[in-house]
Coordinates of C-alpha atoms and ligand atoms in Angstrom, one line a residue:
M186 CA -217.2 33.7 -66.4
D187 CA -218.7 31.5 -63.5
F188 CA -217.6 33.2 -60.5
N189 CA -219.1 36.0 -58.2
K190 CA -218.0 38.9 -60.5
Q191 CA -220.5 41.3 -59.1
K192 CA -219.1 41.4 -55.7
Q193 CA -215.6 41.3 -56.9
Q194 CA -216.0 44.4 -59.4
D195 CA -216.5 46.6 -56.3
W196 CA -213.1 45.9 -54.9
Q197 CA -210.0 48.3 -55.4
A198 CA -207.4 47.0 -57.5
S199 CA -205.0 46.2 -54.8
T200 CA -207.7 43.9 -53.3
L201 CA -208.5 42.4 -56.7
A202 CA -204.7 41.7 -57.2
I203 CA -204.9 39.5 -54.1
H204 CA -208.4 38.0 -54.0
G205 CA -209.7 38.6 -57.6
G206 CA -210.7 35.4 -59.5
H207 CA -210.3 33.1 -56.5
Q208 CA -212.8 30.4 -55.9
P209 CA -213.4 28.1 -52.9
N210 CA -211.6 24.9 -53.4
Q211 CA -212.2 21.3 -52.2
H212 CA -210.2 21.5 -48.9
G213 CA -210.5 24.9 -48.2
A214 CA -206.8 25.8 -48.8
L215 CA -206.0 29.6 -48.5
V216 CA -203.6 29.3 -51.6
S217 CA -205.4 28.0 -54.7
P218 CA -204.1 24.5 -55.7
L219 CA -201.8 24.2 -58.4
H220 CA -203.6 22.0 -61.2
Q221 CA -200.4 20.5 -62.8
S222 CA -202.4 18.2 -65.1
A223 CA -202.1 18.1 -68.9
T224 CA -205.5 16.3 -69.2
F225 CA -208.9 16.1 -67.3
V226 CA -210.8 12.8 -66.9
F227 CA -214.4 12.2 -68.3
D228 CA -216.9 10.2 -66.4
N229 CA -217.8 8.5 -69.5
A230 CA -217.5 8.8 -73.3
E231 CA -220.7 10.8 -73.8
Q232 CA -219.3 13.4 -71.2
G233 CA -216.2 13.8 -73.3
G234 CA -218.1 14.3 -76.4
A235 CA -220.4 16.8 -74.8
R236 CA -217.3 18.8 -73.5
F237 CA -215.8 18.8 -76.9
A238 CA -219.1 19.8 -78.4
G239 CA -219.5 22.8 -75.9
D240 CA -222.7 21.2 -74.5
E241 CA -221.3 20.8 -71.2
A242 CA -219.0 23.1 -69.2
G243 CA -215.8 21.6 -67.8
Y244 CA -212.1 21.1 -68.4
I245 CA -210.8 18.9 -71.4
Y246 CA -207.1 19.4 -71.7
T247 CA -204.8 22.2 -70.5
R248 CA -204.2 23.7 -74.0
L249 CA -207.9 24.4 -74.0
G250 CA -208.1 25.6 -70.4
N251 CA -206.8 24.7 -66.8
P252 CA -208.4 25.8 -63.5
T253 CA -205.1 27.4 -62.3
T254 CA -204.7 29.3 -65.5
A255 CA -208.4 30.3 -65.3
E256 CA -207.8 32.0 -61.9
L257 CA -205.1 34.1 -63.4
E258 CA -207.2 34.9 -66.5
R259 CA -210.3 35.9 -64.2
K260 CA -208.0 38.1 -61.9
M261 CA -206.6 39.9 -65.0
A262 CA -209.9 40.3 -66.6
L263 CA -211.3 42.0 -63.4
L264 CA -208.2 44.3 -63.0
E265 CA -208.3 45.4 -66.7
G266 CA -211.9 45.6 -66.7
A267 CA -212.3 43.2 -69.5
D268 CA -214.8 40.6 -70.5
D269 CA -212.2 37.8 -70.5
A270 CA -208.4 37.3 -70.4
A271 CA -205.9 34.5 -71.7
A272 CA -202.6 33.7 -70.2
T273 CA -200.0 32.7 -72.8
A274 CA -196.5 31.2 -72.9
S275 CA -194.7 34.6 -73.1
G276 CA -195.3 38.3 -73.7
M277 CA -194.4 37.7 -77.4
A278 CA -197.0 34.9 -77.5
A279 CA -199.5 37.5 -76.1
V280 CA -198.4 40.0 -78.8
S281 CA -198.6 37.6 -81.7
S282 CA -201.9 36.0 -80.6
A283 CA -203.5 39.5 -80.2
L284 CA -202.3 40.4 -83.6
L285 CA -203.3 37.2 -85.2
T286 CA -206.9 37.4 -83.8
H287 CA -207.3 40.5 -85.8
L288 CA -205.0 40.1 -89.0
Q289 CA -204.8 37.8 -92.0
A290 CA -203.0 37.8 -95.3
G291 CA -203.7 40.9 -97.2
D292 CA -204.2 43.1 -94.0
H293 CA -202.1 46.0 -92.9
L294 CA -201.1 47.1 -89.5
V295 CA -199.9 50.6 -88.2
A296 CA -197.6 50.4 -85.2
S297 CA -195.5 52.7 -83.2
N298 CA -192.0 52.9 -84.5
A299 CA -190.7 52.4 -81.0
V300 CA -191.5 49.1 -79.4
Y301 CA -189.8 46.1 -77.8
G302 CA -187.2 44.7 -80.0
C303 CA -188.9 41.5 -80.7
S304 CA -192.3 43.0 -81.3
F305 CA -190.6 45.1 -84.0
A306 CA -189.0 41.7 -85.5
L307 CA -192.5 40.0 -85.4
M308 CA -194.2 42.9 -87.1
T309 CA -191.5 43.8 -89.6
T310 CA -190.4 40.1 -90.5
Q311 CA -192.6 37.4 -89.2
L312 CA -195.9 38.8 -90.1
D313 CA -194.7 40.1 -93.5
R314 CA -193.9 36.3 -94.3
L315 CA -197.6 35.6 -93.5
G316 CA -198.7 38.4 -96.1
I317 CA -199.6 40.9 -93.2
S318 CA -197.7 44.3 -93.9
C319 CA -196.9 46.9 -91.2
T320 CA -196.0 50.5 -91.3
M321 CA -194.3 52.0 -88.3
V322 CA -194.5 55.6 -87.4
D323 CA -194.1 58.0 -84.7
F324 CA -197.2 57.7 -82.7
S325 CA -196.8 61.0 -80.9
D326 CA -197.5 62.5 -84.6
E327 CA -201.3 62.2 -85.3
Q328 CA -200.8 63.3 -88.8
A329 CA -198.2 60.6 -89.4
I330 CA -200.6 57.9 -88.1
R331 CA -203.6 59.0 -90.3
S332 CA -201.2 59.1 -93.4
A333 CA -200.0 55.6 -92.7
I334 CA -203.7 54.1 -92.6
T335 CA -204.8 52.4 -95.8
P336 CA -208.1 50.6 -96.9
A337 CA -206.3 47.4 -95.8
T338 CA -205.3 48.8 -92.2
K339 CA -207.2 46.8 -89.6
V340 CA -205.0 47.4 -86.3
L341 CA -203.2 50.2 -84.5
F342 CA -200.6 48.9 -82.1
C343 CA -198.3 50.5 -79.6
E344 CA -196.9 50.4 -76.1
T345 CA -197.2 53.3 -73.6
P346 CA -194.9 54.1 -72.1
V347 CA -192.4 52.9 -74.7
N348 CA -189.6 50.4 -74.1
P349 CA -186.9 51.6 -73.7
H350 CA -187.1 55.3 -73.7
L351 CA -190.6 55.8 -71.9
T352 CA -192.4 58.0 -74.5
V353 CA -196.0 58.3 -73.6
F354 CA -198.8 58.3 -76.1
D355 CA -202.2 59.7 -75.9
I356 CA -204.3 56.7 -75.6
S357 CA -207.8 58.4 -76.0
R358 CA -206.4 60.2 -79.2
L359 CA -205.4 56.9 -80.5
V360 CA -209.0 55.5 -79.8
D361 CA -210.4 58.4 -81.7
I362 CA -208.4 57.9 -84.8
A363 CA -209.1 54.1 -84.7
K364 CA -212.7 54.6 -84.3
Q365 CA -212.8 57.2 -87.3
H366 CA -211.3 54.4 -89.4
Q367 CA -213.0 51.2 -87.8
L368 CA -209.7 49.9 -86.7
I369 CA -208.9 47.7 -83.7
T370 CA -206.6 49.2 -81.0
I371 CA -204.1 47.0 -79.2
V372 CA -201.9 48.5 -76.3
D373 CA -199.1 46.8 -74.6
N374 CA -199.5 47.7 -71.1
T375 CA -196.4 45.8 -69.7
F376 CA -194.6 49.0 -68.3
M377 CA -197.7 50.1 -66.2
T378 CA -199.9 47.0 -65.2
P379 CA -203.5 47.6 -64.5
L380 CA -202.8 49.1 -61.3
L381 CA -201.2 52.2 -63.0
Q382 CA -203.1 52.2 -66.3
Q383 CA -206.2 50.7 -67.7
P384 CA -206.4 51.3 -71.5
L385 CA -209.6 49.2 -72.2
K386 CA -211.6 51.7 -70.0
M387 CA -210.2 54.4 -72.4
G388 CA -211.8 52.5 -75.3
V389 CA -208.8 50.3 -76.4
D390 CA -209.9 47.0 -77.6
M391 CA -207.3 44.8 -76.5
V392 CA -204.5 44.9 -73.9
I393 CA -201.5 42.7 -73.8
H394 CA -198.8 42.2 -71.1
S395 CA -195.7 40.5 -70.8
A396 CA -196.4 38.8 -67.3
T397 CA -192.7 38.0 -67.1
K398 CA -192.3 41.6 -65.7
Y399 CA -194.2 43.3 -63.0
L400 CA -197.2 40.9 -62.9
N401 CA -194.9 38.1 -61.7
G402 CA -192.4 40.2 -60.3
H403 CA -189.8 37.7 -59.2
G404 CA -187.9 36.9 -62.4
D405 CA -188.6 33.2 -62.5
V406 CA -191.4 33.1 -65.3
I407 CA -191.7 33.8 -68.9
A408 CA -195.5 34.4 -69.6
G409 CA -198.0 36.9 -71.2
I410 CA -201.6 38.0 -70.8
V411 CA -204.2 39.2 -73.3
C412 CA -207.5 41.1 -72.1
G413 CA -210.4 42.0 -74.2
K414 CA -213.9 41.8 -75.3
A415 CA -215.6 38.4 -75.2
E416 CA -215.8 37.8 -78.9
H417 CA -212.2 38.6 -79.5
M418 CA -211.1 36.5 -76.6
H419 CA -213.2 33.8 -77.7
K420 CA -211.4 33.5 -81.1
L421 CA -208.0 34.3 -79.5
K422 CA -208.5 31.3 -76.9
F423 CA -210.3 28.7 -79.1
E424 CA -208.8 29.5 -82.5
I425 CA -205.2 31.1 -82.2
L426 CA -204.1 29.7 -78.9
K427 CA -205.9 26.4 -79.5
D428 CA -204.3 25.8 -82.8
F429 CA -200.8 27.6 -82.5
G430 CA -200.3 26.3 -79.0
A431 CA -198.5 29.2 -77.2
V432 CA -200.3 28.5 -73.8
I433 CA -199.0 29.0 -70.3
S434 CA -197.8 26.3 -68.1
P435 CA -200.3 25.9 -65.1
H436 CA -197.2 26.1 -62.8
D437 CA -196.1 29.6 -64.3
A438 CA -199.7 30.7 -63.9
W439 CA -199.6 29.7 -60.3
L440 CA -196.3 31.5 -59.6
I441 CA -197.9 34.6 -61.1
L442 CA -201.0 34.3 -59.0
R443 CA -198.5 34.4 -55.9
G444 CA -196.4 37.1 -57.3
M445 CA -199.5 39.3 -58.0
K446 CA -200.6 39.2 -54.3
T447 CA -197.8 41.8 -53.7
L448 CA -198.1 43.7 -56.9
D449 CA -199.4 46.9 -55.3
V450 CA -196.8 47.2 -52.7
R451 CA -194.1 46.4 -55.1
L452 CA -195.3 49.0 -57.7
T453 CA -195.3 51.7 -54.9
R454 CA -191.8 50.8 -54.0
H455 CA -190.7 50.5 -57.7
C456 CA -192.2 53.9 -58.5
D457 CA -190.8 55.5 -55.3
N458 CA -187.3 54.4 -56.1
A459 CA -187.5 55.3 -59.9
E460 CA -188.7 58.9 -59.0
Q461 CA -185.7 59.4 -56.6
L462 CA -183.3 57.8 -59.0
A463 CA -184.6 59.9 -61.9
N464 CA -184.2 63.1 -59.9
Y465 CA -180.8 62.2 -59.0
L466 CA -179.7 61.4 -62.6
D467 CA -181.5 64.4 -63.9
S468 CA -179.5 66.8 -61.6
H469 CA -176.1 65.0 -62.4
P470 CA -173.7 66.7 -65.1
K471 CA -172.6 63.3 -66.4
F472 CA -176.0 62.2 -67.5
S473 CA -177.1 64.4 -70.7
K474 CA -180.7 63.3 -71.0
V475 CA -183.0 61.4 -68.5
F476 CA -186.1 59.7 -69.8
Y477 CA -188.8 59.4 -67.1
P478 CA -192.4 60.4 -67.3
G479 CA -192.2 61.4 -63.7
L480 CA -189.9 64.3 -64.4
A481 CA -191.6 67.4 -65.1
S482 CA -189.3 68.0 -68.2
H483 CA -190.5 64.8 -69.8
S484 CA -193.1 65.0 -72.7
G485 CA -195.2 62.4 -71.0
H486 CA -195.4 64.1 -67.7
Q487 CA -198.8 65.7 -68.7
F488 CA -200.4 62.2 -68.6
I489 CA -199.3 61.4 -65.0
G490 CA -202.5 61.4 -62.8
K491 CA -204.6 61.2 -65.9
Q492 CA -204.1 58.4 -68.3
M493 CA -201.4 56.6 -65.9
K494 CA -201.5 56.9 -62.0
R495 CA -197.8 57.3 -61.8
A496 CA -194.6 56.9 -63.9
G497 CA -193.6 53.2 -63.2
G498 CA -190.2 51.7 -62.3
V499 CA -188.3 51.6 -65.6
L500 CA -186.1 54.9 -66.6
A501 CA -183.6 55.4 -69.4
F502 CA -180.7 57.9 -69.7
E503 CA -177.9 59.0 -72.0
L504 CA -174.5 59.2 -70.6
D505 CA -172.3 62.1 -71.6
G506 CA -170.0 60.1 -74.1
D507 CA -170.2 57.6 -76.7
M508 CA -171.2 53.9 -76.8
Q509 CA -167.9 52.7 -75.4
D510 CA -168.5 55.0 -72.4
A511 CA -171.8 53.8 -71.9
I512 CA -170.7 50.2 -72.0
K513 CA -167.8 51.0 -69.7
F514 CA -170.2 52.4 -67.1
V515 CA -172.4 49.3 -67.4
N516 CA -169.3 47.1 -66.7
H517 CA -168.5 48.9 -63.6
C518 CA -171.9 48.6 -61.8
R519 CA -171.7 46.3 -58.7
L520 CA -175.2 46.3 -57.3
M521 CA -177.0 46.8 -60.4
T522 CA -177.2 43.6 -62.4
I523 CA -176.3 43.6 -66.1
A524 CA -179.6 41.7 -67.5
V525 CA -182.4 42.4 -69.7
S526 CA -185.9 42.0 -68.4
L527 CA -187.6 44.4 -66.1
G528 CA -189.8 44.5 -63.1
D529 CA -188.0 42.4 -60.8
A530 CA -186.7 42.9 -57.2
E531 CA -183.2 43.2 -58.5
T532 CA -182.1 46.6 -60.3
L533 CA -181.2 45.5 -63.7
I534 CA -179.3 47.6 -66.3
Q535 CA -178.9 47.1 -69.9
H536 CA -177.8 48.6 -73.1
P537 CA -180.9 48.7 -75.5
A538 CA -178.8 49.2 -78.9
S539 CA -177.0 46.2 -78.5
M540 CA -179.4 44.1 -76.2
T541 CA -183.2 44.4 -76.2
H542 CA -183.4 46.5 -79.4
S543 CA -180.6 44.8 -81.3
P544 CA -183.4 43.4 -83.9
Y545 CA -183.9 46.9 -84.9
T546 CA -181.8 48.1 -88.2
P547 CA -179.4 50.9 -87.3
E548 CA -181.8 53.2 -89.2
A549 CA -185.0 52.0 -87.5
R550 CA -183.3 52.5 -84.1
A551 CA -182.3 56.1 -85.0
Q552 CA -185.8 56.8 -86.2
A553 CA -187.1 55.4 -82.8
G554 CA -184.7 57.5 -80.9
I555 CA -182.6 54.6 -79.3
T556 CA -179.2 56.1 -79.4
D557 CA -175.8 54.1 -78.9
N558 CA -175.2 55.8 -75.5
L559 CA -178.8 55.2 -74.2
L560 CA -179.0 53.0 -71.0
R561 CA -182.1 51.5 -69.5
I562 CA -182.6 50.7 -65.7
S563 CA -185.4 48.7 -64.4
V564 CA -185.2 50.1 -60.8
G565 CA -185.6 47.3 -58.2
L566 CA -187.0 47.2 -54.9
E567 CA -183.5 47.8 -52.9
D568 CA -182.8 50.9 -50.8
V569 CA -182.4 53.5 -53.5
S570 CA -179.4 55.0 -51.6
D571 CA -177.5 51.9 -52.5
I572 CA -178.4 52.1 -56.2
I573 CA -177.3 55.9 -56.1
A574 CA -174.2 54.9 -54.3
D575 CA -173.4 52.2 -57.0
I576 CA -174.0 54.6 -59.8
E577 CA -171.4 57.1 -58.0
Q578 CA -168.8 54.2 -57.6
A579 CA -169.3 53.2 -61.4
L580 CA -168.7 56.9 -62.3
A581 CA -165.7 57.2 -60.1
S582 CA -164.2 54.0 -61.6
I583 CA -164.6 55.2 -65.2
G584 CA -163.2 58.6 -64.4
Ligands
LIG216 N1 -193.9 43.9 -74.4 C1 -193.0 44.5 -73.8 C2 -193.3 46.0 -73.5 C3 -191.8 44.1 -73.4 O1 -191.0 44.8 -72.7 C4 -191.4 42.7 -73.7 C5 -190.2 42.1 -73.3 C6 -192.3 42.0 -74.2 C7 -193.6 42.5 -74.8 C8 -192.2 40.4 -74.6 O2 -192.4 39.7 -73.3 P1 -191.7 38.2 -73.1 O3 -191.9 37.4 -74.3 O4 -190.2 38.5 -72.8 O5 -192.2 37.8 -71.8 N2 -189.2 42.9 -72.8 C9 -188.0 42.6 -72.5 C10 -187.1 43.6 -72.2 O6 -187.2 44.8 -72.2 N3 -186.0 43.0 -71.7 O7 -186.0 41.6 -72.0 C11 -187.4 41.3 -72.4

């Protein structure tokens, strides 16, 4: 990386989210220019050849690198404590690129049985087509993980906290298991962002994000990020992303750079609102279970202040009743918007069994603890009293 990393490494995360990776530009613009260009001009044919050969630094073609994208990648590498980062076209491109960096036909992957629905589909269906097998187990059960490992296993993969029911896994324990078997660990850090959790600093090899969520924060971009060690990132960028092609648009990278300037203040508000909402739901007789690591009753609570700074802005709960009652409740929400995604200013409510986790088979969903009456809320930035009032009126409407 060709920037003043030493100086920037000393900054706090909230400062890095604003200034990290920024370099002076030609006209001294405060906001880094958007380099919306597919290709870059060579002074002469020799220079073009030298850039392709890797003998001269400089941009070639945006699928191989772009100055706007590079600023986002430097910022994320600094925030996660990584050697390097790569921005991708979506969170799923980040998940698939990270996995394909380490896996090939004949290899085996052990993954948590509760992950985002399309990560489940990728690991159980698409990778299977490529000859990469996957065993999914409960990552809270150390013995289950150990039993799933075979001589062909190369990677351990999980999200923590888990989408949609916020189970938290012990990252240091997973790293210990992986080290004993010489496995690569990949953690999806989407629900936390590096401001709340830094898995690489706990020994994880690769971290991935759906940047669609908190990093961008404004609901107008689909993107992903992978962070990791230099040799892994080199393979990911200059083999996997180069040849499979799932790179980010520079415009989307630019929007994420803008969004990240407010990441710290947004996350503080998301967490404050989610804590208050979780306490409200937990004390209400109509909600039989509330899943939020910020609650003392949640199994993940022991990790708050250790592995993760705060519990984040997503919570889930089971409404007293069946799936039809849950659907009816959702349909009566007025302020809370019925939509998937998370990490936006707007509070979003969705029904995981029929929406985000519909790629699961009913059996796999049951094993992962995703019940038919489970609802997930991505708590937004509104005044929390308005969100609570919306829940009250929805409950009153369904009787
Ligand atoms: N990882 C996690 C933990 C996610 O929640 C998602 C998307 C992805 C990866 C994939 O990211 P994408 O390609 O969508 O940028 N989660 C979604 C969700 O819960 N609702 O809609 C998308």
